[in-house]
Tab-separated table of C-alpha atoms in Angstrom:
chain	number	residue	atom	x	y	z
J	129	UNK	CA	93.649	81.065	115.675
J	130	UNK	CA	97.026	80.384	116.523
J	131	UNK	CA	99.488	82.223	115.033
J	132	UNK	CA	103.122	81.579	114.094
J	133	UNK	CA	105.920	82.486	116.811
J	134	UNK	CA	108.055	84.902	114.846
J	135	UNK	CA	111.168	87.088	116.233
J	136	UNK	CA	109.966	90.664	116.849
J	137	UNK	CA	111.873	93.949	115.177
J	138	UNK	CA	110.489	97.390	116.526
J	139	UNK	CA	109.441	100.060	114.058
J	140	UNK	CA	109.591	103.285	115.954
J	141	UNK	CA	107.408	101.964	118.966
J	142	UNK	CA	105.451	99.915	117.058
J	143	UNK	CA	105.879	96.136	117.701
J	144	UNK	CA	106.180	93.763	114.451
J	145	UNK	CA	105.974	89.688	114.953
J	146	UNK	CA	106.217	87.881	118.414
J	147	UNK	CA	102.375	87.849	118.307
J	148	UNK	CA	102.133	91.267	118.506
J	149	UNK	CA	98.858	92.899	116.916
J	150	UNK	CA	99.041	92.904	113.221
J	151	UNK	CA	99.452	96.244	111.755
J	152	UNK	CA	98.416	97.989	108.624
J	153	UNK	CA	100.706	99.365	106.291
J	154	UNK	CA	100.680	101.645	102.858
J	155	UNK	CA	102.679	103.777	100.701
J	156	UNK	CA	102.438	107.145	99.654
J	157	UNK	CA	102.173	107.937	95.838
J	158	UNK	CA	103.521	111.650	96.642
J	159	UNK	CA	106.649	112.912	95.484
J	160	UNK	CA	108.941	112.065	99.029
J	161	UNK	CA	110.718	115.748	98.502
J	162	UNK	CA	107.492	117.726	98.599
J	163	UNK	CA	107.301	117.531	102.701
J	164	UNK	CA	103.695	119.367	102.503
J	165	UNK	CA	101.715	117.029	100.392
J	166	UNK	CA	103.574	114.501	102.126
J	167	UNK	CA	102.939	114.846	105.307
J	168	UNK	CA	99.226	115.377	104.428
J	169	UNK	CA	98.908	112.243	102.540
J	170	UNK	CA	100.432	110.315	106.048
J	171	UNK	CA	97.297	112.630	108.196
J	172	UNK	CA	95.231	110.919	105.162
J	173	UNK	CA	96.457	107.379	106.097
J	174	UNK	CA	96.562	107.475	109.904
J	175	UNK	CA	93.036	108.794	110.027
J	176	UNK	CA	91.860	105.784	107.842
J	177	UNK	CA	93.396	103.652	110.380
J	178	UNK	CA	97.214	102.960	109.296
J	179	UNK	CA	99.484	102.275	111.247
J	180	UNK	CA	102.842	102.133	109.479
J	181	UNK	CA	103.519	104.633	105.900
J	182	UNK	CA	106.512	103.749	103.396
J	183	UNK	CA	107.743	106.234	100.966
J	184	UNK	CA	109.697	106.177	98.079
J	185	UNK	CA	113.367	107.265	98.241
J	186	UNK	CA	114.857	107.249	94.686
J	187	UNK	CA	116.887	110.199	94.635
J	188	UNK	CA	119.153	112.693	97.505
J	189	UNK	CA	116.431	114.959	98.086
J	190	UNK	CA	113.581	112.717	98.715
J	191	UNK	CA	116.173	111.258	101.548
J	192	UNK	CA	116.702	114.721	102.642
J	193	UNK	CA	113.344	115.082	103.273
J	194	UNK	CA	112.806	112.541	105.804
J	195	UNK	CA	113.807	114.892	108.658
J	196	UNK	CA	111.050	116.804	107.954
J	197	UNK	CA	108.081	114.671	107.662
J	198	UNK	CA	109.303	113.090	110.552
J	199	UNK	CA	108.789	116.498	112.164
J	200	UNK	CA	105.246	116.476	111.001
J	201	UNK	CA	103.828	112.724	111.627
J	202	UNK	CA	103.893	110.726	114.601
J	203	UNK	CA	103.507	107.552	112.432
J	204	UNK	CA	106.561	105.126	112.367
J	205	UNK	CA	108.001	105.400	108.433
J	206	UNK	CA	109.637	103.060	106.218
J	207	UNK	CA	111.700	104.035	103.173
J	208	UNK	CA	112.042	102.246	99.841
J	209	UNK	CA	115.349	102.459	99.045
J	210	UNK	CA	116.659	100.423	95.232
J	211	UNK	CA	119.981	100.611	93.634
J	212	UNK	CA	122.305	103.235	95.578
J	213	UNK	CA	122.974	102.190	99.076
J	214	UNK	CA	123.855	106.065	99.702
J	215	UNK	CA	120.361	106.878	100.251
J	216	UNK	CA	119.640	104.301	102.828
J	217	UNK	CA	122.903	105.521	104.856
J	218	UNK	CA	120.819	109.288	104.573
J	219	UNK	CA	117.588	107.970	105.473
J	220	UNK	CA	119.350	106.363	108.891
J	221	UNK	CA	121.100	109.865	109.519
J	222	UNK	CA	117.807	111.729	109.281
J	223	UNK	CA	115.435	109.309	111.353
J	224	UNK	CA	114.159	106.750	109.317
J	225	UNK	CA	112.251	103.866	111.240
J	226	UNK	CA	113.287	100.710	108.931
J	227	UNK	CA	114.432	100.274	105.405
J	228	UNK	CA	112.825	98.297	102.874
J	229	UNK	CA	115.851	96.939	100.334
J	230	UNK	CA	116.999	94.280	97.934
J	231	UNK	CA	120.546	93.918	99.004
J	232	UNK	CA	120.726	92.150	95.767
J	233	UNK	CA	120.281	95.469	94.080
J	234	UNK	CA	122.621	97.653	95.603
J	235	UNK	CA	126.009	97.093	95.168
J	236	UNK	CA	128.185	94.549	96.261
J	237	UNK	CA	128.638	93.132	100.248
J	238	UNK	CA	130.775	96.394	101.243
J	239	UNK	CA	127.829	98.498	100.250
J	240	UNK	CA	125.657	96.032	101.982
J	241	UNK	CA	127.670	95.988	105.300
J	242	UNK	CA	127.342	99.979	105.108
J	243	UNK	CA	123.727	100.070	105.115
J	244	UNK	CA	123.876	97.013	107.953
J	245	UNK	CA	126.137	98.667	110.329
J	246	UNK	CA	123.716	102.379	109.669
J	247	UNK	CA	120.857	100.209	110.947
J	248	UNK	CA	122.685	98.653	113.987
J	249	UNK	CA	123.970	101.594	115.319
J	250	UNK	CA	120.090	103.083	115.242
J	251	UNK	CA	118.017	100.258	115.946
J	252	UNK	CA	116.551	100.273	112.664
J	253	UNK	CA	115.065	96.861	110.917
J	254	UNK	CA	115.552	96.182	107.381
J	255	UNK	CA	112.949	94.637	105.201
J	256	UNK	CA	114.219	92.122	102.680
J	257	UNK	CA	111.475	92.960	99.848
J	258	UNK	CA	111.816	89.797	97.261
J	259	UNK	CA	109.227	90.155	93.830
J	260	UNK	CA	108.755	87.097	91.730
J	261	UNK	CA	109.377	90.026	89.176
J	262	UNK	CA	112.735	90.658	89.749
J	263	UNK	CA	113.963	87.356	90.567
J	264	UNK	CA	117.856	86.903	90.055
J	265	UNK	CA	119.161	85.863	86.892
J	266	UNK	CA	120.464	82.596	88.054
J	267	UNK	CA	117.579	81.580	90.143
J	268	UNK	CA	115.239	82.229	86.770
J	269	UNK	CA	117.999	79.604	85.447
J	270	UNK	CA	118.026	77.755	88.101
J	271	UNK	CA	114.135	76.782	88.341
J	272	UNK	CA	113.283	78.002	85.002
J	273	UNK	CA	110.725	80.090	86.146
J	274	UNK	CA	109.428	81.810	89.145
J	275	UNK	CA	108.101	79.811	91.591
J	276	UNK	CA	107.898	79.854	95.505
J	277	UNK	CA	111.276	78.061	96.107
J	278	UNK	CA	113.234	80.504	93.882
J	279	UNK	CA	111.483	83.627	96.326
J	280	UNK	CA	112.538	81.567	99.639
J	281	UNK	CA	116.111	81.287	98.175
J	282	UNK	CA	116.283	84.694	97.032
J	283	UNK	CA	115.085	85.605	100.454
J	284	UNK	CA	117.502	83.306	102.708
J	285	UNK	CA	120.583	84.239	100.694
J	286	UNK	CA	119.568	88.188	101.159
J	287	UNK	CA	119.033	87.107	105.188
J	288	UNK	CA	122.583	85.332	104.757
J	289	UNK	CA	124.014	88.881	104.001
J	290	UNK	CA	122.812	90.475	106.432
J	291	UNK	CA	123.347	87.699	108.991
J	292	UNK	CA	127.131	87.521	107.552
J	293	UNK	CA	127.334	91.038	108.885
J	294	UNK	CA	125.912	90.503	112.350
J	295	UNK	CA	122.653	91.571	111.553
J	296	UNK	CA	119.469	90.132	112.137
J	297	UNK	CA	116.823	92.869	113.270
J	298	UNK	CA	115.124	91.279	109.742
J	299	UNK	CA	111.826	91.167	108.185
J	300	UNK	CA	110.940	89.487	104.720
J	301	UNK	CA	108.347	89.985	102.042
J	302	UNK	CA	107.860	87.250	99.009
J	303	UNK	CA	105.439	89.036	96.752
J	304	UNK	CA	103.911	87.782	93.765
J	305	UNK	CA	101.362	89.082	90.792
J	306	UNK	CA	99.953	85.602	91.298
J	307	UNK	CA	97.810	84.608	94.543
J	308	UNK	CA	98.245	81.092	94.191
J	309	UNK	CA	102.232	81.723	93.932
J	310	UNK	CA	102.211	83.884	96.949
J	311	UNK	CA	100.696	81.619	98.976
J	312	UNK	CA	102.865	78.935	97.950
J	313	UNK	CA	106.329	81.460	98.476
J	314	UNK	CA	104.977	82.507	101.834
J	315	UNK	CA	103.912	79.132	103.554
J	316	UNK	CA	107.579	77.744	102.810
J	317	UNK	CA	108.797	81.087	103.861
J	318	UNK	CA	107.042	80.470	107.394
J	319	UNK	CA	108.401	76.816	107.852
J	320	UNK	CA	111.866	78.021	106.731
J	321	UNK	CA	112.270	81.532	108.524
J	322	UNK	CA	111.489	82.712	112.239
J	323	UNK	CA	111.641	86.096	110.632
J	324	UNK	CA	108.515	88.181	110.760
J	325	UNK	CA	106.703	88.203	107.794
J	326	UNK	CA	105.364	91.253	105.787
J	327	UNK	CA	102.316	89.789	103.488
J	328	UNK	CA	101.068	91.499	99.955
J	329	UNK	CA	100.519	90.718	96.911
J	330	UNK	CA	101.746	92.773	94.309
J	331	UNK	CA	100.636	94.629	91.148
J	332	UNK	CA	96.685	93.474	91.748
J	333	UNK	CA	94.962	96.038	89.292
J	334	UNK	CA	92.512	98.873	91.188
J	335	UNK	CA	90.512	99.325	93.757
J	336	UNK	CA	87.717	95.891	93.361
J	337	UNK	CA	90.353	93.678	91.430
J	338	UNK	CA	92.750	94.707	93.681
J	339	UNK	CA	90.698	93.807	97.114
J	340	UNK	CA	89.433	90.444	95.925
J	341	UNK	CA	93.263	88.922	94.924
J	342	UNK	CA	94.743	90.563	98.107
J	343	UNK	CA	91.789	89.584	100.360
J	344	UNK	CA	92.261	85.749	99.164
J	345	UNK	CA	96.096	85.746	99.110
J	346	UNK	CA	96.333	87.402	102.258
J	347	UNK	CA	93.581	86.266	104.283
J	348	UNK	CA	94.167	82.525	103.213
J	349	UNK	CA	97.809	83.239	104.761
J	350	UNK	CA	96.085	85.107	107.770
J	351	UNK	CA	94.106	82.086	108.457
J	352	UNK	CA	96.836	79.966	108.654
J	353	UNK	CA	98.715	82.196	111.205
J	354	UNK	CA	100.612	83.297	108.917
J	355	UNK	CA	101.823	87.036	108.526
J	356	UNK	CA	102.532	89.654	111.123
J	357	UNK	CA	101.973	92.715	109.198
J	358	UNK	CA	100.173	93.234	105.735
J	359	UNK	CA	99.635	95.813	102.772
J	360	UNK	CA	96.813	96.022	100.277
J	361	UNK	CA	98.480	96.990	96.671
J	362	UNK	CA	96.027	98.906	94.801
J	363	UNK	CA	95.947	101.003	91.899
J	364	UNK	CA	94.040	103.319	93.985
J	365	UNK	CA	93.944	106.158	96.596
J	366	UNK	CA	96.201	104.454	99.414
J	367	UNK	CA	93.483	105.494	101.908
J	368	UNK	CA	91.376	102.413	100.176
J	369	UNK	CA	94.407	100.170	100.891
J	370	UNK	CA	94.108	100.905	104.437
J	371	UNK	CA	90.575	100.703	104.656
J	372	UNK	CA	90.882	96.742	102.740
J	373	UNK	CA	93.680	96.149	104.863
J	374	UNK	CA	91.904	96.713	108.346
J	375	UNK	CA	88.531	94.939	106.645
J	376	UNK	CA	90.903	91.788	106.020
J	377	UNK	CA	91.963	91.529	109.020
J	378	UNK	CA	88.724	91.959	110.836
J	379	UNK	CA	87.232	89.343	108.856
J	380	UNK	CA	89.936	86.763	109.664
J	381	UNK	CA	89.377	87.198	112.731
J	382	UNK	CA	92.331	89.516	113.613
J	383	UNK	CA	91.279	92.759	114.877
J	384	UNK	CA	88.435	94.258	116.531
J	385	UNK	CA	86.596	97.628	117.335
J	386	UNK	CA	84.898	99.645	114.792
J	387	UNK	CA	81.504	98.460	112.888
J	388	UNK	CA	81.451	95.354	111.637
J	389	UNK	CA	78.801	95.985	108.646
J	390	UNK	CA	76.392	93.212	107.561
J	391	UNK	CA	73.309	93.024	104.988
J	392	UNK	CA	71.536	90.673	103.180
J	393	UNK	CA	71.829	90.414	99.063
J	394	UNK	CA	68.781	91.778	97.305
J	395	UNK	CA	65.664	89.127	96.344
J	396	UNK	CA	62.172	89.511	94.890
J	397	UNK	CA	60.805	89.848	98.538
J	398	UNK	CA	62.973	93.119	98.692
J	399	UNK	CA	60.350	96.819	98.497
J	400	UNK	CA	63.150	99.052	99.548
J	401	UNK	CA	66.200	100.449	97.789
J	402	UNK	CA	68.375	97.969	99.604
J	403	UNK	CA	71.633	98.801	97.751
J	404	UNK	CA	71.066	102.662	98.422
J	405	UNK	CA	70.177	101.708	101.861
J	406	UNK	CA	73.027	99.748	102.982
J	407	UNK	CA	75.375	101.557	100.844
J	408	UNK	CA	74.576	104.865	102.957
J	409	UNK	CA	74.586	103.438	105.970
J	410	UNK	CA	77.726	101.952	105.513
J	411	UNK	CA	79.437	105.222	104.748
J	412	UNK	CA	77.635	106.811	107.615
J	413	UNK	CA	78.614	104.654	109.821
J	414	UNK	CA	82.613	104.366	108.523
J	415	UNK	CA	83.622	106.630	111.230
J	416	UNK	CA	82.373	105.257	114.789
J	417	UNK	CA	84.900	103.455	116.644
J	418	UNK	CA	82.802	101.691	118.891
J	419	UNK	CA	82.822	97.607	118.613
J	420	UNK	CA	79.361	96.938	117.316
J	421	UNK	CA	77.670	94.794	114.838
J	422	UNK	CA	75.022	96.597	112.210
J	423	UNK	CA	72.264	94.426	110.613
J	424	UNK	CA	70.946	96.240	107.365
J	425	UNK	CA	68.209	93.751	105.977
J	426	UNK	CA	65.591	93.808	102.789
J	427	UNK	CA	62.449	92.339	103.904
J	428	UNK	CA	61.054	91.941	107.256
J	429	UNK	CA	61.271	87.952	106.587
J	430	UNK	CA	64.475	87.351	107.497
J	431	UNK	CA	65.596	90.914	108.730
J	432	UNK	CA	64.355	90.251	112.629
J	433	UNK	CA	66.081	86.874	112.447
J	434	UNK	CA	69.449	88.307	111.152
J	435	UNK	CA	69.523	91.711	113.129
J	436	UNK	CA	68.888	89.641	116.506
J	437	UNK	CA	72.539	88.677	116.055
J	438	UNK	CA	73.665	92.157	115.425
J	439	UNK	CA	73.648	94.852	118.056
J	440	UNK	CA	71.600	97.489	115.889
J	441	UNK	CA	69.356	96.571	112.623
J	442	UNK	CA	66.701	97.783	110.458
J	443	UNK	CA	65.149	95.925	108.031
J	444	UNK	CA	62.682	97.323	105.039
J	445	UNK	CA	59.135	96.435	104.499
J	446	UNK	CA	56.238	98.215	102.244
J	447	UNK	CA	57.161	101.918	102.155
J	448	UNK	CA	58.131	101.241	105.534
J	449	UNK	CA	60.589	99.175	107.937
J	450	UNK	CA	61.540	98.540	111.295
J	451	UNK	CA	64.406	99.284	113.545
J	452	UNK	CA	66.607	96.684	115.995
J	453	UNK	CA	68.461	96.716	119.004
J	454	UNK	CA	69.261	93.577	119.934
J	455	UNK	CA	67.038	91.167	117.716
J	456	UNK	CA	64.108	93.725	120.054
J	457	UNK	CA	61.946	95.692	117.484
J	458	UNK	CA	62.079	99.365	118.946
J	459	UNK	CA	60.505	101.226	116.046
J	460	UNK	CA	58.728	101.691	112.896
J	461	UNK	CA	59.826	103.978	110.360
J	462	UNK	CA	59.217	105.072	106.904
J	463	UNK	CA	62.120	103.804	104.324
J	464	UNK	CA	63.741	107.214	104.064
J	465	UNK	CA	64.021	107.686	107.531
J	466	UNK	CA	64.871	104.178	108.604
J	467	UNK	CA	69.035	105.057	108.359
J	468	UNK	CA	68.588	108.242	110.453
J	469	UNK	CA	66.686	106.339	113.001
J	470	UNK	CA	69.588	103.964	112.779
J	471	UNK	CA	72.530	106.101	113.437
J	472	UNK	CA	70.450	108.354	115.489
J	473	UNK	CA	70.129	105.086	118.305
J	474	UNK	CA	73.600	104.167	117.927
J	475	UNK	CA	74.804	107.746	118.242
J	476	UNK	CA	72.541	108.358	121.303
J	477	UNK	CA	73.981	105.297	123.422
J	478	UNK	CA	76.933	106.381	122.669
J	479	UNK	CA	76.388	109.325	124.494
């Protein structure tokens, strides 16, 4: 796939556009100020596999606590600053890796050249976060409604800001409710800007409404080289983002290592508990690291055919089924052993 050429901005040392490796973002839903729960919620994110946290910033002693938690996490953070400029300038004094704003929302240029200059004189990027929500007044009059060339000119003329002020270290978000809208705001956004591009769509409802919109807003921009880092919005646990975040990516394509979990939807050939079958496996088998392809099949009809593709398989029969490696049968098992005889094979070449 060939990606988009985009400038790159550093977060911390971790490399954003310029074809770097995409990375995974969320946001914690703790209370910034409370450094403890904090802090444990980032150990929560980085084990899932994230790679870059944002937290919320509304008030003086959520900035305060930046110091902190930067004390206690290795991971690059981002904070969300709306509405008083102040706490961005704080953020910058006490270590902050980039600032998401609106510099539509807080204050006029002099406030906006503030927070500019802060960033320069750290190295730290801005994010320009633009939400067909909370489109400008006279853009809503403008087009009448929101629509993907009201976000790009919302975006450019927050860039223009910046840019006025000698500042350019710059990445841009155009999220939407609406999949359809985001694509459209995002695939102008990438003929338009050489900005990196931060992709998400927003407000998309829990966990498994939530995954399906931002797996076929995102991934349809993924697949078009678009995007150079990305964040699953769910009304969930933000470990779950991560975890749809890094499964996104891995099925456009875009990242590799870890399992990449396969099996077959249930028929009238199946005799085994299929869905409790692959469902355990799957969760078993979250944690290895190791780039390998698992085949978890219903029937012995197609199962050989499938798991010969995969690295390790098994694949359920009458009361019984057989185990994989490498499209090779190397076992027969009864059904409720068949998943420890699984990970017991991956786990011993492993070794």
């Amino acid at each position: 796939m060939e990606r988009k050429q985009t400038r790159q901005i550093r977060v911390g040392g971790l490399a954003i556009g310029g074809g770097a490796p995409i990375p995974v973002q969320s946001m914690c839903n703790t209370k910034t100020w409370d450094v403890e729960a904090t802090a444990a919620q980032i150990a929560a994110l980085q084990a899932a596999g994230c790679e870059l946290v944002r937290l919320a910033v509304p008030d003086v002693r959520s900035a305060e606590a930046i110091s902190a938690i930067k004390e206690r996490t290795e991971l690059p953070l981002v904070a969300d600053i709306h509405f008083d400029y102040r706490l961005a300038l704080l953020c910058a004094e006490r270590g902050i890796d980039k600032i998401r704003i609106n510099p539509g929302n807080i204050g006029g240029e002099e406030k906006v050249r503030a927070v500019a200059e802060a960033c320069r004189k750290r190295g730290i990027p801005i994010r320009i976060g633009v939400n067909a929500g909370s489109l400008e007044q006279r853009l809503l009059e403008k087009y009448g409604h929101p629509c993907a060339e009201a976000l790009v000119e919302s975006a450019a003329d927050h860039a223009a800001l910046l840019e006025k002020f000698g500042f350019e270290d710059i990445c841009l978000s155009l999220k939407c409710s609406s999949v359809p809208l985001t694509i459209a705001a995002y695939r102008l956004a990438s003929e338009r800007f050489d900005y990196p591009l931060h992709l998400g769509v927003t407000e998309t409802g829990t966990a498994w409404n939530g995954t399906i919109q931002s797996a076929v807003g995102i991934g349809t921009l993924l697949s078009e080289g678009i995007g150079d880092t990305i964040r699953v919005s769910l009304t969930a646990d933000p470990v779950e983002e991560v975890r749809a975040g890094i499964a996104i990516l891995k099925a456009a394509g875009l990242r590799r290592g870890g399992v990449k979990f396969i099996s077959c939807p249930t028929c009238g050939r199946t005799e085994i508990d299929l869905i409790g079958l692959a469902t355990e496996a799957e969760a078993r088998l979250q944690h290895v690291e190791r780039d390998i392809t698992v085949a978890v099949m219903g029937c012995v009809v197609n199962g050989p055919g499938e798991a010969r593709e995969a690295d390790y398989g098994i694949a359920g029969g009458v009361g019984k089924g057989l185990l994989f490696k490498k499209g090779r049968v190397v076992g027969t098992y009864p059904c409720e052993r068949l998943c420890d005889a699984l990970l017991e094979m991956i786990e011993s070449d492993a070794n």
